[in-house]
Amino acid sequence: MILAPLIVLVPFAAAVAGLAVGRNRIAAARIAVAGAGITLAVTITTAVAVWAGEPVLDVWATVPTGWLPITVATRADGLGVTLAVMVATVAFAVQVYSTSYMRPEPRYGSFAALVSLFTTAMLLVVLADDLIVLLVGWEVMGVCSALLIGQHWERPEARAAAVKAFVVTRLGDVGMLAGILVLADQGGSFRISALQASATASPALSTGLVLLLCGVAGKSAQVPLHVWLPDAMVGPTPVSALIHAATMVAAGVFLVARLHTVFLLSAAALAVLAVIAAVTMVLAALAALAQDDYKRVLAWSTSSQLAYMLGALAVGGYSAGLFHLLSHAAFKALLFLGAGAIAHAVGTTLLSGMGGLRRSMPLTFLVSSLGLAALAALPPLSGFFSKESVLSAAEEAAVHGGPLPPWAAWLVLLAGLLTVLLTAAYATRAWLLAFAGPTRSAAAVAHDPPRAMRIAVVLLAVPTAVLGLLAFAPSLVARMLDPGVSVAADPPGPTIDVLPALLSLLLVGTGALVTCAQWLRRGGRDPALALGDVAPLLTAGLGVDRIYDAVFVRPSRALSRLVVAGDRDVVHAYVRGTGRVVRAFGAVPHAAQAGRVQQYVTAALAFVVVLAAVGAGASR
């Protein structure tokens, strides 16, 4: 039974109802959890029907524009419904978790409603078959994420982070909109299925795809538009989990996957994507090495892991990239909710304020260890199999050729291997500082989270542990991720080659052992101290924010001050001066029309006297 419209409508109805109940916390919680639960049930039902049957495209309305019509259509294929299940699962876990985590929050009702609306927008993106409809969901996600990041708007840093996230992602969306218009002009339609069927290689197509990558870089926090994501960690932890694990940041990856058959027609666009992915995965992993805030470690990790997915798509590893997206969604949501449990118990997300939590928070220790191990790609967890499938796809393209130039494939492969080493290092460091070592005073009174929060983390621990089994069923993965495009054969499932896997395991072990050695050598202190003077630079994200501030922000502010000064001292001065001159010239007739009768009589008599004097002088 195909229920694609309900997948979008149910969370939207929950959002409207949640806003209607206002500050009634109990009613808002029931509506939010029930809406997320029904959405998950409907999504799974639809997904099973699609996996067992055929993709379904439904057209619901056509909006004339005077150029190309906008088609309101849903596309329930393997790719769409699989990602919809991922979104619905994470959203349900977040809503359940938030009922406890956000208990003291006076604005919980609006928060829960915004999460429901956020879920609606994410589901609309993965199910849309029209680029404009997808763009609507894309922009609603951007608005909701900014509002949720700024949930604690009374804090200046929350307001600044919300504005930064909104502005930076909108910069990318300007290029994305231009790319959509170029692609629509080339294909004669905004319909994604029509574009996939009619696209042909051309310079215009490459231009449109590169412009589209601007939006991908903004939403998926890739270089050079990655700077908003770490600052967004000032938002509530459930928001961080939703943004990082569901489709918000993964929307860019999804868009490339949805148009993958079109991207395969442009080696230039794939090369650009490969460079962006390679630079981002290394830069973000380096930045994660020295962060003191646990959530910022995870944030930089997200940018790096998304780069893995985009790198896989660039080298032609469609199933590998999406397999890593699914596995990343599970373990990253688990890690963020685990970080929220620590913050709930200890009162901080700073690694320097943790330590010894394995004793006081055994469940949180277990699930966080599971998530960090999956992030570091330790077998047999899901992260190992999905990351190895990405590296295998990169090796295949580098050695045997692929849809992009060989140098770009080698760049992705080498950057991916280096990032494996860095990821193991920062994941091990975070684990040691949070859970090992002596118990600090704050950690001594810590405890595992309440029941609702425990249910959510256990729910996400299951796919983190078992999702890797899909690597042994590549045909099933290919079926689950089938894009439903008739112009191309079904994509092969993910594969894992022995050589990259062994090299990856060697790098994981090296990164973990070096970090442990530094930790032991320093008596349980931060291993990042070994980085010396480089650590502050890595903490600042290699100073990219400062560069942007010097190159863009300050000149823009100086220009704006110059414009204001010109308006005030030149344009406005001219306007005011003109008014003063006119007023001065008008002062004389104004005096004659002032309504002062005595002055009029005096002036008249004076005038008569003057005339009489003049006349008397003339008569002589």
XYZ file of C-alpha atoms in Angstrom:
620
model
C 0.000 0.000 0.000
C 1.543 3.298 -1.119
C 0.874 6.119 1.367
C 3.479 8.651 0.208
C 1.303 11.769 0.708
C 0.520 10.744 4.305
C 4.243 10.506 5.054
C 4.445 14.266 4.563
C 0.986 15.254 5.802
C 1.060 13.483 9.196
C 4.047 15.394 10.667
C 2.682 18.609 9.161
C -0.623 18.034 10.963
C 1.341 17.345 14.166
C 3.199 20.638 13.719
C -0.036 22.605 13.283
C -1.697 20.881 16.236
C 1.406 21.377 18.367
C 1.408 25.112 17.693
C -2.318 25.244 18.449
C -1.965 23.817 21.961
C 0.625 26.468 22.794
C 2.232 26.109 26.231
C 0.282 22.997 27.238
C 3.342 20.824 27.676
C 1.596 17.472 28.134
C -0.611 17.939 25.070
C 2.363 19.164 22.985
C 4.426 16.110 23.983
C 1.629 13.674 23.175
C 0.985 15.265 19.796
C 4.684 15.349 18.889
C 5.412 11.743 19.883
C 2.169 10.404 18.385
C 2.767 12.305 15.144
C 6.328 11.004 14.876
C 5.210 7.454 15.711
C 2.416 7.456 13.117
C 4.802 8.931 10.554
C 7.299 6.154 11.231
C 4.618 3.469 10.918
C 3.252 4.892 7.669
C 6.763 5.293 6.277
C 7.765 1.707 7.056
C 4.512 0.417 5.529
C 5.143 2.397 2.357
C 8.798 1.356 2.219
C 7.980 -2.344 2.486
C 5.428 -1.986 -0.325
C 7.940 -0.216 -2.556
C 10.797 -2.606 -1.797
C 8.553 -5.563 -2.627
C 6.927 -3.914 -5.635
C 7.714 -1.109 -8.030
C 8.398 2.627 -7.665
C 5.352 4.882 -7.804
C 5.242 8.445 -9.157
C 2.105 10.415 -8.282
C 1.227 13.825 -9.709
C -1.068 15.806 -7.411
C -1.241 19.237 -9.031
C 0.336 21.392 -11.710
C 1.074 25.057 -11.119
C 1.427 27.178 -14.291
C 4.229 29.749 -14.205
C 4.214 31.247 -17.687
C 7.390 29.298 -18.472
C 7.784 25.745 -17.206
C 5.006 24.442 -14.950
C 5.741 23.361 -11.387
C 4.483 19.830 -10.759
C 3.501 18.897 -7.219
C 4.479 15.237 -7.341
C 5.793 12.558 -5.000
C 8.223 9.844 -5.992
C 8.095 6.699 -3.858
C 11.079 4.663 -5.030
C 13.706 2.699 -3.140
C 15.977 5.679 -2.557
C 13.172 7.968 -1.400
C 11.414 5.588 0.977
C 14.661 4.254 2.477
C 15.782 7.741 3.394
C 12.253 8.520 4.568
C 12.493 5.593 7.000
C 15.821 6.959 8.223
C 14.346 10.445 8.752
C 11.220 9.134 10.478
C 13.237 6.870 12.793
C 15.589 9.633 13.919
C 12.694 12.090 14.288
C 10.762 9.623 16.451
C 13.819 8.988 18.650
C 14.409 12.743 19.014
C 10.785 13.469 19.938
C 10.755 10.720 22.574
C 14.132 11.838 23.919
C 13.041 15.496 24.050
C 10.067 14.823 26.300
C 12.589 14.237 29.079
C 15.591 16.275 27.968
C 13.532 19.437 27.329
C 11.365 19.056 30.458
C 12.573 22.321 32.081
C 12.252 24.226 28.781
C 9.355 26.756 28.960
C 9.118 26.865 25.151
C 8.917 23.106 24.707
C 5.590 23.300 22.817
C 6.991 25.468 20.030
C 10.169 23.366 19.990
C 8.252 20.109 19.469
C 6.080 21.696 16.772
C 9.160 22.992 14.941
C 10.732 19.523 15.050
C 7.541 18.147 13.457
C 7.650 20.836 10.760
C 11.346 20.135 10.260
C 10.494 16.450 9.772
C 7.826 17.401 7.228
C 10.318 19.418 5.207
C 12.940 16.647 5.253
C 10.409 14.071 4.094
C 9.213 16.409 1.344
C 12.799 16.698 0.075
C 13.351 12.939 -0.168
C 9.968 12.242 -1.794
C 9.660 15.199 -4.200
C 9.847 14.614 -7.958
C 10.035 18.296 -8.870
C 13.071 20.481 -8.252
C 10.972 23.466 -7.142
C 8.957 21.343 -4.697
C 12.243 19.923 -3.409
C 13.538 23.484 -3.061
C 10.500 24.407 -0.952
C 11.259 21.593 1.480
C 14.940 22.522 1.339
C 14.237 26.134 2.371
C 11.724 25.193 5.079
C 14.453 22.984 6.548
C 16.763 25.984 6.558
C 14.241 28.167 8.377
C 13.399 25.457 10.932
C 17.054 24.693 11.606
C 17.811 28.376 12.235
C 14.853 28.687 14.607
C 15.789 25.504 16.472
C 19.459 26.466 16.723
C 18.293 29.753 18.220
C 15.843 28.038 20.578
C 17.532 29.772 23.522
C 17.327 33.142 21.791
C 17.989 34.975 25.055
C 21.655 33.896 24.703
C 23.699 36.064 22.287
C 25.722 33.085 21.025
C 22.514 31.217 20.119
C 21.191 34.185 18.149
C 24.521 34.614 16.368
C 24.720 30.900 15.494
C 21.157 30.881 14.141
C 21.815 33.896 11.926
C 25.126 32.440 10.742
C 23.535 29.105 9.826
C 20.717 30.828 7.952
C 22.924 33.277 6.043
C 25.672 30.821 5.062
C 23.266 28.172 3.804
C 21.260 30.801 1.930
C 24.439 31.891 0.134
C 24.763 28.375 -1.209
C 21.078 28.257 -2.101
C 21.445 31.256 -4.415
C 23.767 29.190 -6.593
C 21.491 26.181 -6.232
C 18.476 28.124 -7.517
C 20.500 29.298 -10.517
C 21.532 25.692 -11.155
C 17.916 24.503 -11.007
C 16.926 27.108 -13.591
C 19.790 26.091 -15.887
C 18.933 22.392 -15.591
C 15.234 23.044 -16.120
C 16.009 25.080 -19.223
C 18.158 22.239 -20.538
C 15.617 19.530 -19.766
C 12.458 21.487 -20.508
C 10.937 20.610 -17.130
C 11.382 20.958 -13.384
C 10.468 17.265 -13.011
C 13.405 15.237 -11.729
C 12.314 12.099 -13.587
C 11.966 14.079 -16.839
C 15.389 15.629 -16.398
C 16.987 12.229 -15.766
C 15.372 10.824 -18.902
C 16.320 13.701 -21.215
C 19.678 14.978 -19.912
C 22.591 14.951 -22.338
C 26.209 15.925 -21.763
C 26.905 19.579 -22.549
C 28.765 22.590 -21.098
C 25.424 24.040 -19.985
C 24.598 20.856 -18.089
C 27.989 20.955 -16.332
C 27.415 24.603 -15.435
C 24.013 23.811 -13.938
C 25.392 20.899 -11.922
C 28.323 22.929 -10.535
C 25.894 25.684 -9.509
C 23.776 23.017 -7.842
C 26.825 22.002 -5.817
C 26.765 25.448 -4.166
C 23.581 24.448 -2.350
C 25.030 21.011 -1.626
C 28.121 22.559 -0.036
C 26.009 24.907 2.086
C 23.517 22.360 3.360
C 26.061 19.569 3.874
C 28.621 21.891 5.515
C 31.329 21.326 2.931
C 34.230 23.659 2.151
C 33.921 26.597 1.674
C 30.447 26.855 3.294
C 31.156 24.600 6.274
C 31.646 27.262 8.943
C 28.060 27.332 10.234
C 27.848 23.760 11.497
C 30.224 23.823 14.524
C 28.662 27.054 15.812
C 25.212 25.474 15.541
C 26.103 23.258 18.511
C 24.802 25.952 20.880
C 21.312 24.683 20.066
C 19.637 21.983 22.189
C 21.273 18.574 21.812
C 18.156 16.885 20.334
C 18.255 19.520 17.578
C 21.907 18.691 16.945
C 21.006 15.005 16.639
C 18.211 15.751 14.184
C 20.297 18.117 12.064
C 23.352 15.867 11.906
C 21.733 12.469 11.617
C 18.635 13.034 9.510
C 18.388 14.752 6.155
C 19.282 18.339 7.121
C 23.011 18.089 6.460
C 22.567 14.886 4.434
C 20.186 16.690 2.063
C 23.130 17.712 -0.088
C 24.243 14.105 -0.359
C 20.698 13.058 -1.186
C 20.378 15.674 -3.933
C 23.544 14.436 -5.641
C 22.315 10.853 -5.279
C 18.886 11.709 -6.654
C 20.507 13.293 -9.726
C 23.388 10.829 -9.882
C 22.616 9.632 -13.405
C 22.756 13.275 -14.499
C 26.020 13.936 -12.647
C 27.568 10.918 -14.372
C 27.222 12.837 -17.660
C 29.620 15.551 -16.439
C 33.167 14.571 -15.507
C 33.871 18.230 -14.691
C 31.090 18.424 -12.099
C 32.214 15.132 -10.545
C 35.806 16.414 -10.377
C 34.643 19.570 -8.569
C 32.644 17.411 -6.173
C 35.672 15.161 -5.569
C 37.911 18.126 -4.712
C 35.329 19.590 -2.330
C 34.908 16.207 -0.620
C 38.644 15.498 -0.306
C 39.466 18.908 1.164
C 36.522 18.849 3.564
C 37.083 15.371 4.973
C 40.710 16.140 5.898
C 40.160 19.710 7.120
C 37.172 18.771 9.292
C 38.961 15.748 10.766
C 41.956 17.923 11.659
C 39.669 20.456 13.326
C 38.013 17.691 15.372
C 41.378 16.657 16.831
C 41.660 19.545 19.274
C 38.089 20.560 20.193
C 37.257 20.665 23.889
C 33.497 20.696 23.358
C 32.295 17.136 22.736
C 29.459 18.359 20.516
C 31.877 20.352 18.363
C 33.996 17.219 17.936
C 30.902 15.468 16.628
C 29.983 18.466 14.460
C 33.331 18.528 12.687
C 33.051 14.762 12.383
C 29.756 15.190 10.541
C 31.326 17.467 7.933
C 34.103 14.932 7.456
C 31.781 11.928 7.170
C 29.466 13.717 4.736
C 32.533 14.362 2.612
C 33.068 10.575 2.522
C 29.554 10.169 1.114
C 30.030 12.883 -1.510
C 33.431 11.459 -2.405
C 31.818 8.057 -2.970
C 29.183 9.585 -5.252
C 31.907 11.483 -7.127
C 33.810 8.279 -7.948
C 30.629 6.479 -9.001
C 29.984 4.610 -5.737
C 26.260 5.307 -5.537
C 25.346 2.483 -3.164
C 28.521 2.938 -1.094
C 27.838 6.623 -0.451
C 24.221 6.041 0.550
C 25.103 2.998 2.649
C 27.463 5.232 4.621
C 24.718 7.857 4.883
C 22.386 5.331 6.523
C 25.005 3.978 8.893
C 26.197 7.491 9.780
C 22.627 8.541 10.582
C 22.360 5.762 13.156
C 25.665 6.177 14.967
C 25.760 9.986 14.799
C 22.245 10.328 16.256
C 23.327 7.867 18.945
C 26.446 9.900 19.699
C 24.581 13.193 19.964
C 21.868 11.777 22.193
C 24.639 10.225 24.294
C 26.263 13.665 24.529
C 22.903 15.044 25.628
C 22.688 12.408 28.341
C 26.131 13.460 29.588
C 25.182 17.142 29.539
C 21.933 16.303 31.369
C 23.905 14.550 34.139
C 27.141 16.550 34.318
C 25.899 19.965 33.208
C 28.517 20.459 30.485
C 29.594 19.145 27.106
C 33.227 20.145 27.644
C 35.557 17.155 27.603
C 37.715 18.903 30.195
C 34.764 18.709 32.595
C 34.225 14.974 32.118
C 36.223 11.896 33.035
C 35.523 8.516 34.605
C 31.904 8.498 33.393
C 32.108 4.777 32.631
C 31.501 4.097 36.329
C 28.610 6.477 37.009
C 26.897 6.237 33.604
C 27.304 2.623 32.428
C 24.519 2.676 29.803
C 25.687 5.983 28.345
C 29.240 4.648 28.356
C 28.143 1.533 26.456
C 26.129 3.282 23.743
C 28.661 6.112 23.326
C 31.483 3.596 23.025
C 29.432 1.791 20.395
C 28.889 5.027 18.470
C 32.535 6.134 18.663
C 33.708 2.692 17.570
C 31.356 2.841 14.580
C 32.637 6.348 13.785
C 36.229 5.091 13.933
C 35.224 2.206 11.599
C 35.904 -0.721 13.899
C 34.512 -4.074 12.763
C 31.930 -5.503 12.955
C 29.958 -2.268 13.430
C 28.076 -0.531 10.641
C 30.615 2.265 10.264
C 33.352 -0.180 9.309
C 31.453 -1.771 6.444
C 30.001 1.452 5.071
C 33.316 3.335 5.200
C 35.204 0.442 3.630
C 32.675 0.336 0.800
C 33.435 4.016 0.130
C 37.197 3.392 0.064
C 36.727 0.368 -2.179
C 34.688 2.435 -4.637
C 37.419 5.099 -4.645
C 40.118 2.471 -5.251
C 38.129 0.980 -8.112
C 37.794 4.370 -9.809
C 41.451 5.280 -9.193
C 42.958 2.010 -10.413
C 40.506 0.854 -13.065
C 38.920 4.139 -14.131
C 35.598 5.732 -13.386
C 33.269 8.543 -14.398
C 35.732 11.266 -13.301
C 39.406 11.984 -14.114
C 41.828 9.502 -12.463
C 43.615 12.220 -10.455
C 40.319 13.156 -8.782
C 39.640 9.529 -7.835
C 43.144 9.201 -6.365
C 42.578 12.419 -4.418
C 39.418 10.997 -2.856
C 41.127 7.699 -2.022
C 44.218 9.245 -0.406
C 42.178 11.833 1.504
C 39.855 9.061 2.665
C 42.716 6.957 4.010
C 44.262 9.934 5.808
C 40.886 10.741 7.308
C 40.572 7.168 8.609
C 43.723 7.766 10.669
C 42.522 11.169 11.936
C 39.034 9.887 12.739
C 40.388 7.056 14.862
C 42.585 9.569 16.702
C 39.859 12.079 17.606
C 37.291 9.384 18.392
C 39.761 7.687 20.761
C 40.633 11.027 22.364
C 36.970 11.848 23.004
C 36.393 8.387 24.506
C 39.411 8.654 26.812
C 38.609 12.155 28.075
C 34.920 11.445 28.663
C 34.895 7.924 30.063
C 38.394 6.882 31.129
C 40.732 8.276 33.737
C 39.877 9.517 37.224
C 36.357 10.603 38.109
C 36.010 14.361 38.346
C 33.782 16.043 40.906
C 30.952 16.737 38.492
C 31.089 13.223 37.094
C 30.953 11.668 40.561
C 27.269 12.496 40.942
C 26.383 11.716 37.319
C 23.823 9.076 36.458
C 22.287 7.481 33.394
C 19.422 9.437 31.820
C 15.693 9.021 32.547
C 13.633 6.303 30.867
C 12.506 8.279 27.788
C 16.086 9.188 26.977
C 17.258 5.616 27.560
C 14.620 4.272 25.160
C 15.808 6.633 22.413
C 19.504 5.747 22.714
C 18.815 2.007 22.861
C 16.597 2.328 19.784
C 19.501 3.895 17.854
C 22.114 1.503 19.228
C 20.480 -1.395 17.385
C 21.052 -0.166 13.795
C 24.503 1.097 14.806
C 25.416 -2.470 15.687
C 23.605 -4.494 13.016
C 23.244 -2.250 9.966
C 26.637 -3.415 8.762
C 25.099 -6.791 7.946
C 23.702 -5.152 4.816
C 27.232 -5.287 3.417
C 26.727 -9.039 3.027
C 23.553 -8.485 1.006
C 24.581 -6.058 -1.757
C 21.607 -6.993 -3.908
C 19.263 -6.081 -1.046
C 21.019 -2.730 -0.600
C 20.756 -2.077 -4.318
C 17.033 -2.836 -4.112
C 16.553 -0.590 -1.097
C 18.420 2.260 -2.778
C 16.991 1.754 -6.261
C 16.512 5.263 -7.731
C 13.701 4.021 -9.945
C 15.266 5.453 -13.103
C 14.455 3.515 -16.240
C 17.317 5.050 -18.236
C 19.972 3.238 -16.208
C 20.451 -0.258 -14.869
C 19.914 -0.817 -11.182
C 23.040 0.357 -9.330
C 25.196 -2.411 -7.863
C 25.274 -2.826 -4.128
C 28.284 -1.862 -1.982
C 31.376 -4.016 -2.169
C 34.436 -4.250 0.073
C 37.914 -4.974 -1.262
C 40.474 -6.697 0.953
C 43.431 -4.363 0.382
C 41.702 -1.059 1.305
C 40.054 -2.780 4.271
C 43.374 -4.072 5.656
C 45.061 -0.718 5.108
C 42.143 1.043 6.779
C 42.318 -1.244 9.820
C 46.052 -0.588 10.085
C 45.400 3.169 10.035
C 42.603 2.869 12.614
C 44.882 0.951 14.924
C 47.699 3.447 14.422
C 45.502 6.449 15.197
C 44.020 4.827 18.299
C 47.370 3.563 19.643
C 49.175 6.880 19.152
C 46.366 8.711 20.948
C 46.372 6.217 23.839
C 50.146 6.480 24.080
C 49.984 10.275 24.363
C 47.235 10.006 26.972
C 49.264 7.587 29.103
C 52.451 9.572 28.647
C 50.735 12.719 29.949
C 49.187 11.013 32.945
C 45.625 11.003 31.674
C 45.692 14.562 30.362
C 44.420 15.660 26.945
C 46.391 13.941 24.130
C 45.809 17.071 22.011
C 48.477 18.796 24.118
C 50.985 16.937 21.944
C 49.914 19.168 19.054
C 51.569 22.138 20.756
C 51.076 25.498 19.039
C 49.038 23.865 16.270
C 46.193 22.995 18.671
C 44.684 26.525 18.883
C 44.707 26.736 15.084
C 42.858 23.418 14.815
C 40.427 24.461 17.554
C 39.614 27.535 15.463
C 38.893 25.367 12.438
C 42.207 26.333 10.778
C 41.215 29.976 11.051
C 38.717 29.895 8.190
C 36.284 32.069 10.142
C 39.017 34.665 10.646
C 39.850 34.590 6.946
C 36.212 35.104 6.040
C 35.981 37.881 8.599
C 39.011 39.657 7.107
C 38.140 39.070 3.439
C 34.355 39.379 3.438
C 32.836 40.552 6.716
C 35.048 43.544 7.535
C 35.127 44.924 3.968
C 31.337 44.502 3.805
C 30.924 46.364 7.078
C 33.309 49.097 5.916
C 31.402 49.407 2.664
C 28.106 49.560 4.541
C 29.476 52.305 6.805
C 30.628 54.193 3.714
C 27.183 53.862 2.173
C 25.549 55.068 5.378
C 27.953 58.010 5.574
C 27.307 58.894 1.938
C 23.575 58.721 2.480
C 23.767 60.805 5.658
C 26.412 63.354 4.696
C 25.839 63.677 0.946
C 22.411 62.546 -0.192
C 20.532 63.444 2.964
C 22.561 66.661 3.390
C 21.596 67.683 -0.144
C 17.958 66.957 0.559
C 18.036 68.866 3.848
C 19.969 71.759 2.264
C 17.450 72.030 -0.546
C 14.667 72.175 1.994
C 16.407 74.889 3.971
C 16.950 77.066 0.859
C 13.322 76.704 -0.160
C 12.258 77.470 3.389
C 14.451 80.606 3.437
C 12.955 81.854 0.167
C 9.515 81.139 1.501
C 10.102 83.127 4.677
C 9.341 86.475 2.958
C 5.915 85.617 1.523
C 5.254 83.633 4.666
C 5.612 86.798 6.725
C 3.049 88.506 4.473
C 0.598 85.684 5.134
C 1.149 85.307 8.864
C -2.296 86.677 9.866
C -0.907 89.480 12.075
C -3.419 92.358 11.424
C -1.540 94.976 13.434
C 1.595 94.377 11.381
C -0.432 94.615 8.171
C -1.919 98.012 9.255
C 1.480 99.300 10.369
C 3.054 98.223 7.077
C 0.226 99.854 5.099
C 0.542 103.139 6.999
C 4.312 103.059 6.565
C 3.822 102.452 2.867
C 1.401 105.434 2.668
C 3.846 107.653 4.499
C 6.639 106.598 2.155
C 4.444 107.285 -0.904
C 3.420 110.667 0.488
C 7.027 111.586 1.109
C 8.029 110.482 -2.372
C 5.099 112.427 -3.886
C 5.945 115.571 -1.948
C 9.524 115.384 -3.109
C 8.464 114.950 -6.708
C 6.084 117.984 -6.604
C 8.907 120.284 -5.649
